[in-house]
Tab-separated table of C-alpha atoms and ligand atoms in Angstrom:
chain	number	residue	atom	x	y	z
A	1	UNK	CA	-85.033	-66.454	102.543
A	2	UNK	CA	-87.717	-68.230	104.176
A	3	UNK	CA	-90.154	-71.130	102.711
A	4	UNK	CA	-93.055	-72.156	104.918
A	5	UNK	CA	-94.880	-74.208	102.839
A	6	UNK	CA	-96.773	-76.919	104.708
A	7	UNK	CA	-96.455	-79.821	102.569
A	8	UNK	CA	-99.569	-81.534	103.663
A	9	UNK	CA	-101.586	-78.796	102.724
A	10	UNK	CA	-99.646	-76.623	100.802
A	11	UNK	CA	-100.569	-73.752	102.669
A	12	UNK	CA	-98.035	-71.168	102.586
A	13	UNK	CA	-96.280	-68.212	104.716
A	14	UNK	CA	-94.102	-65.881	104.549
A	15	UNK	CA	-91.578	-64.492	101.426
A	16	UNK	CA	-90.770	-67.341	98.903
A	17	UNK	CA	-88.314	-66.902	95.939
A	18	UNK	CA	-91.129	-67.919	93.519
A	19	UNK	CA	-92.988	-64.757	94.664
A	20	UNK	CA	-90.411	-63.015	94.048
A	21	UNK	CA	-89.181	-64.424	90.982
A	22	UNK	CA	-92.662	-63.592	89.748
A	23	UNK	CA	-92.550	-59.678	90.705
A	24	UNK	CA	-89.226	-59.669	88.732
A	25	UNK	CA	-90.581	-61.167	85.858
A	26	UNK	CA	-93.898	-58.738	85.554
A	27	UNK	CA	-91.787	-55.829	86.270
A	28	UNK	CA	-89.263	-56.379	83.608
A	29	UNK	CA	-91.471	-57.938	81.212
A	30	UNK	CA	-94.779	-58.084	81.620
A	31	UNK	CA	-95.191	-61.497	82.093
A	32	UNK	CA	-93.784	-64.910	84.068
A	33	UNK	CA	-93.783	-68.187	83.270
A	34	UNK	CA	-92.651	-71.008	85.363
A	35	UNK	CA	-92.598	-74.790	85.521
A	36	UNK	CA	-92.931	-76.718	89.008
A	37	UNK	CA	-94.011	-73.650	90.673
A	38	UNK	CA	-96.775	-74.059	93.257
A	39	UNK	CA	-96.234	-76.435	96.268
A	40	UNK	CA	-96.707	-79.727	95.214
A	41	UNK	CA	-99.148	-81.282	97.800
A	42	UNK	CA	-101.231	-78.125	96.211
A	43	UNK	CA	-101.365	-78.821	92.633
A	44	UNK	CA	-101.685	-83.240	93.402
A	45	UNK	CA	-104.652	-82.255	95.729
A	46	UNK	CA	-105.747	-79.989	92.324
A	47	UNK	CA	-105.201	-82.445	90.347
A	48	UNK	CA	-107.089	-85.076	92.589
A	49	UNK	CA	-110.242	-82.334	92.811
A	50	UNK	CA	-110.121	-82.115	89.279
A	51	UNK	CA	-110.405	-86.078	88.497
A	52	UNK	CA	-112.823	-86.984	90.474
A	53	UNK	CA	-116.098	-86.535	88.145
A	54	UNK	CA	-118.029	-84.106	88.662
A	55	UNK	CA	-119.401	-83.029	85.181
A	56	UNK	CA	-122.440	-81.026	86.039
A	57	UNK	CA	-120.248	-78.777	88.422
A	58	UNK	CA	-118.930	-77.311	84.839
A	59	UNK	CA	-120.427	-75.383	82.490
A	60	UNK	CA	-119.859	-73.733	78.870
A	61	UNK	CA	-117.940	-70.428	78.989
A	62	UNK	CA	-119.075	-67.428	78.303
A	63	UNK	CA	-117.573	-64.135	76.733
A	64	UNK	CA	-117.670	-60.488	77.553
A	65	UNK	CA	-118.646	-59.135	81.020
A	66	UNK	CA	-121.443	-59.071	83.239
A	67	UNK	CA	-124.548	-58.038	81.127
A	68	UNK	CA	-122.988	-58.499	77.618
A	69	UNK	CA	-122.223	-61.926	78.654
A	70	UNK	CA	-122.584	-64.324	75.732
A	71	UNK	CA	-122.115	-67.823	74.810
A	72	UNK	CA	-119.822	-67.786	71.901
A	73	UNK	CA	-118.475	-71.280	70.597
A	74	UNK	CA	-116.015	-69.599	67.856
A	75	UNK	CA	-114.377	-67.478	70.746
A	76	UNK	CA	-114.176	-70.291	72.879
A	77	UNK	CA	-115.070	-73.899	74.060
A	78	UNK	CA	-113.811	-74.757	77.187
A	79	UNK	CA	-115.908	-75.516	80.114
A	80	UNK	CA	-115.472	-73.522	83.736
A	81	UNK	CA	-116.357	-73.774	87.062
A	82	UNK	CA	-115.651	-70.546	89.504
A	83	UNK	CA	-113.560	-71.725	92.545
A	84	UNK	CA	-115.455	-70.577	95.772
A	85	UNK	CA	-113.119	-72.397	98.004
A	86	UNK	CA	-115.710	-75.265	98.846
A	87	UNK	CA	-113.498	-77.590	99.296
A	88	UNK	CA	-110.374	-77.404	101.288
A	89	UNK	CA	-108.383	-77.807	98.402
A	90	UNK	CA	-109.610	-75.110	97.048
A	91	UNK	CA	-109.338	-73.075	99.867
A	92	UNK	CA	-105.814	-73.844	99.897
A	93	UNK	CA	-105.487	-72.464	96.607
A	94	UNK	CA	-107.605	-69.308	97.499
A	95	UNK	CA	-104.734	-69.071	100.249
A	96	UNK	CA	-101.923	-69.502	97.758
A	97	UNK	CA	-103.203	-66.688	95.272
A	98	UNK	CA	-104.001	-64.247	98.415
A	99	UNK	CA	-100.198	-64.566	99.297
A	100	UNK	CA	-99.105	-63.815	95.687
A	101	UNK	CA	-101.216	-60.405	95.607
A	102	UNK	CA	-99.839	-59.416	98.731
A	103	UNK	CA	-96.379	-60.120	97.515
A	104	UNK	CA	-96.852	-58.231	95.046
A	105	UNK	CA	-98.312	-55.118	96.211
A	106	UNK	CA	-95.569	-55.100	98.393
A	107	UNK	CA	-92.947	-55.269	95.359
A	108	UNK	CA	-94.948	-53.555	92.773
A	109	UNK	CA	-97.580	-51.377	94.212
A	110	UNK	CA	-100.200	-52.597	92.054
A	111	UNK	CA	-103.117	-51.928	94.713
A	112	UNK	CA	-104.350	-55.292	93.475
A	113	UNK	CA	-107.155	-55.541	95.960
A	114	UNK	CA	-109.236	-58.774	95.029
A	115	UNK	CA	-109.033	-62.234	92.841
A	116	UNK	CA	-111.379	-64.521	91.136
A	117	UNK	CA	-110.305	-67.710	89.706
A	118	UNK	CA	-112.085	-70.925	87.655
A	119	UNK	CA	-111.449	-74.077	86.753
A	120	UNK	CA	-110.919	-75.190	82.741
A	121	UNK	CA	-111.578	-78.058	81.075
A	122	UNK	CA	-110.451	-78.102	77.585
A	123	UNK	CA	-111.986	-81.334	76.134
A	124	UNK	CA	-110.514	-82.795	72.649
A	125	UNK	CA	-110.867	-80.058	69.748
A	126	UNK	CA	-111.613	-77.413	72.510
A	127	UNK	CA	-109.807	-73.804	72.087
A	128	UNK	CA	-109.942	-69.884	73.255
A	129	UNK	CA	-109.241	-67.381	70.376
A	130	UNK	CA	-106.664	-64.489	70.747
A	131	UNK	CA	-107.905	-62.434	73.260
A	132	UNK	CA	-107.213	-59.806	75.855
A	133	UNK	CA	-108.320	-60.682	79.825
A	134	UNK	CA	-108.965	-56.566	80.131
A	135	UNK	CA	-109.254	-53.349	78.458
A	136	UNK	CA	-107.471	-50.222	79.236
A	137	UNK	CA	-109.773	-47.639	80.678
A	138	UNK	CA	-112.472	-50.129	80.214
A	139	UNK	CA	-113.847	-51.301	83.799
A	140	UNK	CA	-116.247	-53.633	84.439
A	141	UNK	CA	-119.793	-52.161	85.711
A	142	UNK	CA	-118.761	-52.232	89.318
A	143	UNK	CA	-116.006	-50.024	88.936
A	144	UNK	CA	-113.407	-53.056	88.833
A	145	UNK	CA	-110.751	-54.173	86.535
A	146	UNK	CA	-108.499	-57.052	85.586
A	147	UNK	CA	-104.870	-56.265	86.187
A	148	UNK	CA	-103.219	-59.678	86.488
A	149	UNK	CA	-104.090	-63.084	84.917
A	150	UNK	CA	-102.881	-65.935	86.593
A	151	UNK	CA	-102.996	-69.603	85.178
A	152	UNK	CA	-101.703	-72.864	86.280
A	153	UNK	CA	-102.088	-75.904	84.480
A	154	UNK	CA	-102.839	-79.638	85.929
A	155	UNK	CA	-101.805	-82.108	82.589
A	156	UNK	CA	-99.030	-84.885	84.010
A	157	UNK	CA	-97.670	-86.282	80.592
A	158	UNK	CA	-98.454	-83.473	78.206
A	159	UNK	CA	-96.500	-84.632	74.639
A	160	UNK	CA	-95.713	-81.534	71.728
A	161	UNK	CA	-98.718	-83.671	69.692
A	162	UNK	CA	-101.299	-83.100	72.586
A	163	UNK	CA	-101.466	-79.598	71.436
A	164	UNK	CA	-103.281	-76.559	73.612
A	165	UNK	CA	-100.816	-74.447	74.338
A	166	UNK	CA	-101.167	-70.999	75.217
A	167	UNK	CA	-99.328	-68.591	72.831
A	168	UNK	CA	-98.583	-65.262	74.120
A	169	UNK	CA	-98.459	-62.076	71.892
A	170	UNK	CA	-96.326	-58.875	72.150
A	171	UNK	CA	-98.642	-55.764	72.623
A	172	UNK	CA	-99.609	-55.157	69.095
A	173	UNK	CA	-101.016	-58.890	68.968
A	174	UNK	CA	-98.593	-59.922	66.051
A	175	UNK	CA	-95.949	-61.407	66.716
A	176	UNK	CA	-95.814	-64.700	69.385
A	177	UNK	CA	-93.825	-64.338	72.100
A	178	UNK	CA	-93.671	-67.545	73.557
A	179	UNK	CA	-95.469	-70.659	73.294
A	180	UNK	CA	-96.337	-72.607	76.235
A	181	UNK	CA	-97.020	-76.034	77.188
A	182	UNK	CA	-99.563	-76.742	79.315
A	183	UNK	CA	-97.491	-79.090	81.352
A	184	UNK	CA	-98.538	-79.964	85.502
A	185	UNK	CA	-97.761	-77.549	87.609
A	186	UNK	CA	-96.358	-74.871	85.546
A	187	UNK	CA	-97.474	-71.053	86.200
A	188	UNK	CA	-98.080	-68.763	83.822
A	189	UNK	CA	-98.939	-64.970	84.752
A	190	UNK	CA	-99.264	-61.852	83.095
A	191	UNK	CA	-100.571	-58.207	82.814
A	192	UNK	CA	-104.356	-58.467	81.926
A	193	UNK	CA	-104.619	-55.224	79.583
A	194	UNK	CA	-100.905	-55.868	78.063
A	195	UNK	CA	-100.671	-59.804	76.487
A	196	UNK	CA	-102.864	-60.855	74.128
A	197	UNK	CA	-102.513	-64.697	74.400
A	198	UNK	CA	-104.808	-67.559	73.073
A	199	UNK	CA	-105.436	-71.701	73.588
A	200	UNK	CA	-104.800	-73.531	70.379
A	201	UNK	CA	-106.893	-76.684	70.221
A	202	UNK	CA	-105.926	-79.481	72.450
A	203	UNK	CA	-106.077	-83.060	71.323
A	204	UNK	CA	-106.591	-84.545	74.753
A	205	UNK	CA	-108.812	-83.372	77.661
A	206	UNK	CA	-106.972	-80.296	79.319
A	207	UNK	CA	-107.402	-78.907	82.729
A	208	UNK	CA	-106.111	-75.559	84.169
A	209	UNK	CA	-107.126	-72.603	86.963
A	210	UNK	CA	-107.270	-69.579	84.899
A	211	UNK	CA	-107.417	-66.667	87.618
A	212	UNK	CA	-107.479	-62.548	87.964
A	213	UNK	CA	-106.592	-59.873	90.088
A	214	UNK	CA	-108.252	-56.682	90.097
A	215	UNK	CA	-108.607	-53.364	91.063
A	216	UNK	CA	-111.508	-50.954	92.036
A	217	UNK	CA	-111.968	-47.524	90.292
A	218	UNK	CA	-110.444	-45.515	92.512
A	219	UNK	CA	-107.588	-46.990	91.642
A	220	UNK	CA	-107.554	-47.032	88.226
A	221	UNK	CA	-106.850	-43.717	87.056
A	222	UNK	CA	-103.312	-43.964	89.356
A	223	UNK	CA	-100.243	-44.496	87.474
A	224	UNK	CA	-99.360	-48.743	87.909
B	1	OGA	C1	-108.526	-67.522	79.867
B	1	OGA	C2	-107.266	-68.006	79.240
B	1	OGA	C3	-105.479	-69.623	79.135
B	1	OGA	C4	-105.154	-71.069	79.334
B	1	OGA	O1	-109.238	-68.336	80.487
B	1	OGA	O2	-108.804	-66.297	79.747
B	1	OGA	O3	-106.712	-67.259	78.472
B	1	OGA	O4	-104.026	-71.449	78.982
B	1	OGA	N1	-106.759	-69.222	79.569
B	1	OGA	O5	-105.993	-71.836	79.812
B	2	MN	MN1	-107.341	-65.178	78.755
C-alpha cells in the first residue's frame, strides 16, 4: 500500500486505501460515504478559500441543463461557484478528483472520462429538494452524462440542531437510506442516475464541493 500525499499541498500519487475503499463501496452499493477522507492540508486550504469573502464570486443556482436552465427557488437555494482551478488550492483539488477517476476506471471500468465540480454555500434556511444528479438514457446536449456525484463538505463544529444534511434515497426515492451530516472533511459519493438524495434546510451557513464525473455518448450505450 502506498500513500503519497504531500501534506503541504495535499497533492496526491499513487494507490491510496481511500480510493479503494471508495471503488468497494460503489461497487457493492452504489454509494460511499466517509468521514476524514481527503488529505487534510487539502480540505484546511478549502476551508481557508472558502472563508475568505468573496461574495460576488457566488451566484444563485440554477436547475436543469444547459438550455432549460432555470432559476428555481422551491428546488433549491444554495449559492455556487464552478471551480476552474484558479487558485492553487483549487488546483489541488482538481488534482485530487483526477486521481479518484482514474482509480476508478481502473477498478470499475466506468470510462469516466471528465469532472466538473462547484462550490456551495448553503446560507441559514437554504435547501435542495429530492433530486436525481442524472437521468438514465437522458444525456446532456453534448452527448455527455453524469455518472458519479462527488461531495465533500467543509463545516468544523456541525451540531444534530444545525440541520442540512443530505438524505439519501434507495432507487424508488422512498425510503431514506442514510442521513448524513455535513461534518468537515467527510466524502460522500454516489452513482448519479441511481440515488435520489436531497439537502434539508440548514440553520447555519453551510459550505460544500458538490462535483461530477461523466461520460461521452459513445460510451453510454456500453454496459457500466
Ligand atoms: C447537488 C447536491 C448535496 C449536498 O449539488 O446536486 O445534491 O449535500 N448537493 O450539498
Ligand atoms: Mn445532487
Amino acid at each position: 500500500m502506498s500513500l503519497a500525499i504531500d501534506s503541504n499541498t495535499g497533492r496526491f500519487d499513487g494507490d491510496d486505501p481511500l480510493f479503494e475503499r471508495i471503488a468497494g463501496d460503489i461497487q457493492s452499493q452504489g454509494w460511499s460515504v466517509i468521514p476524514n477522507a481527503l488529505p487534510i492540508a487539502l480540505s484546511s486550504a478549502l476551508l481557508t478559500q472558502l472563508q475568505t469573502p468573496d461574495d460576488e464570486r457566488f451566484t444563485p443556482a440554477g436547475v436543469g441543463r444547459s438550455a432549460d436552465h432555470v432559476l428555481n427557488p422551491f428546488v433549491r437555494r444554495d449559492e455556487i461557484c464552478w471551480i476552474e482551478g484558479r487558485t492553487a488550492v483549487e488546483r489541488d483539488w482538481l488534482n485530487w478528483s483526477n486521481s479518484l477517476r482514474l482509480h476508478l476506471n481502473k477498478r470499475l471500468f466506468l470510462g469516466l472520462f471528465s469532472f466538473e465540480s462547484h462550490f456551495a454555500h448553503y446560507r441559514p434556511g437554504a435547501f435542495y429538494k429530492k433530486h436525481v444528479d442524472a437521468f438514465k438514457n437522458q444525456p446532456f446536449k453534448d452527448g455527455t452524462n453524469r455518472v458519479l456525484s462527488v461531495v465533500a463538505y467543509f463545516n468544523p463544529g456541525w451540531l444534530p440542531d444545525d440541520g442540512g444534511e443530505l438524505v439519501m434515497y434507495d432507487e424508488s426515492g422512498v425510503e431514506s437510506v442514510l442521513s448524513v451530516t455535513p461534518a468537515f472533511g467527510t466524502l460522500v459519493v454516489f452513482l448519479s442516475e441511481d440515488v435520489p438524495h436531497e439537502v434539508k434546510p440548514a440553520r447555519r451557513d453551510r459550505f460544500s464541493i458538490a462535483g461530477w464525473y461523466r461520460v461521452n455518448s459513445s460510451q453510454l450505450d456500453l454496459p457500466r
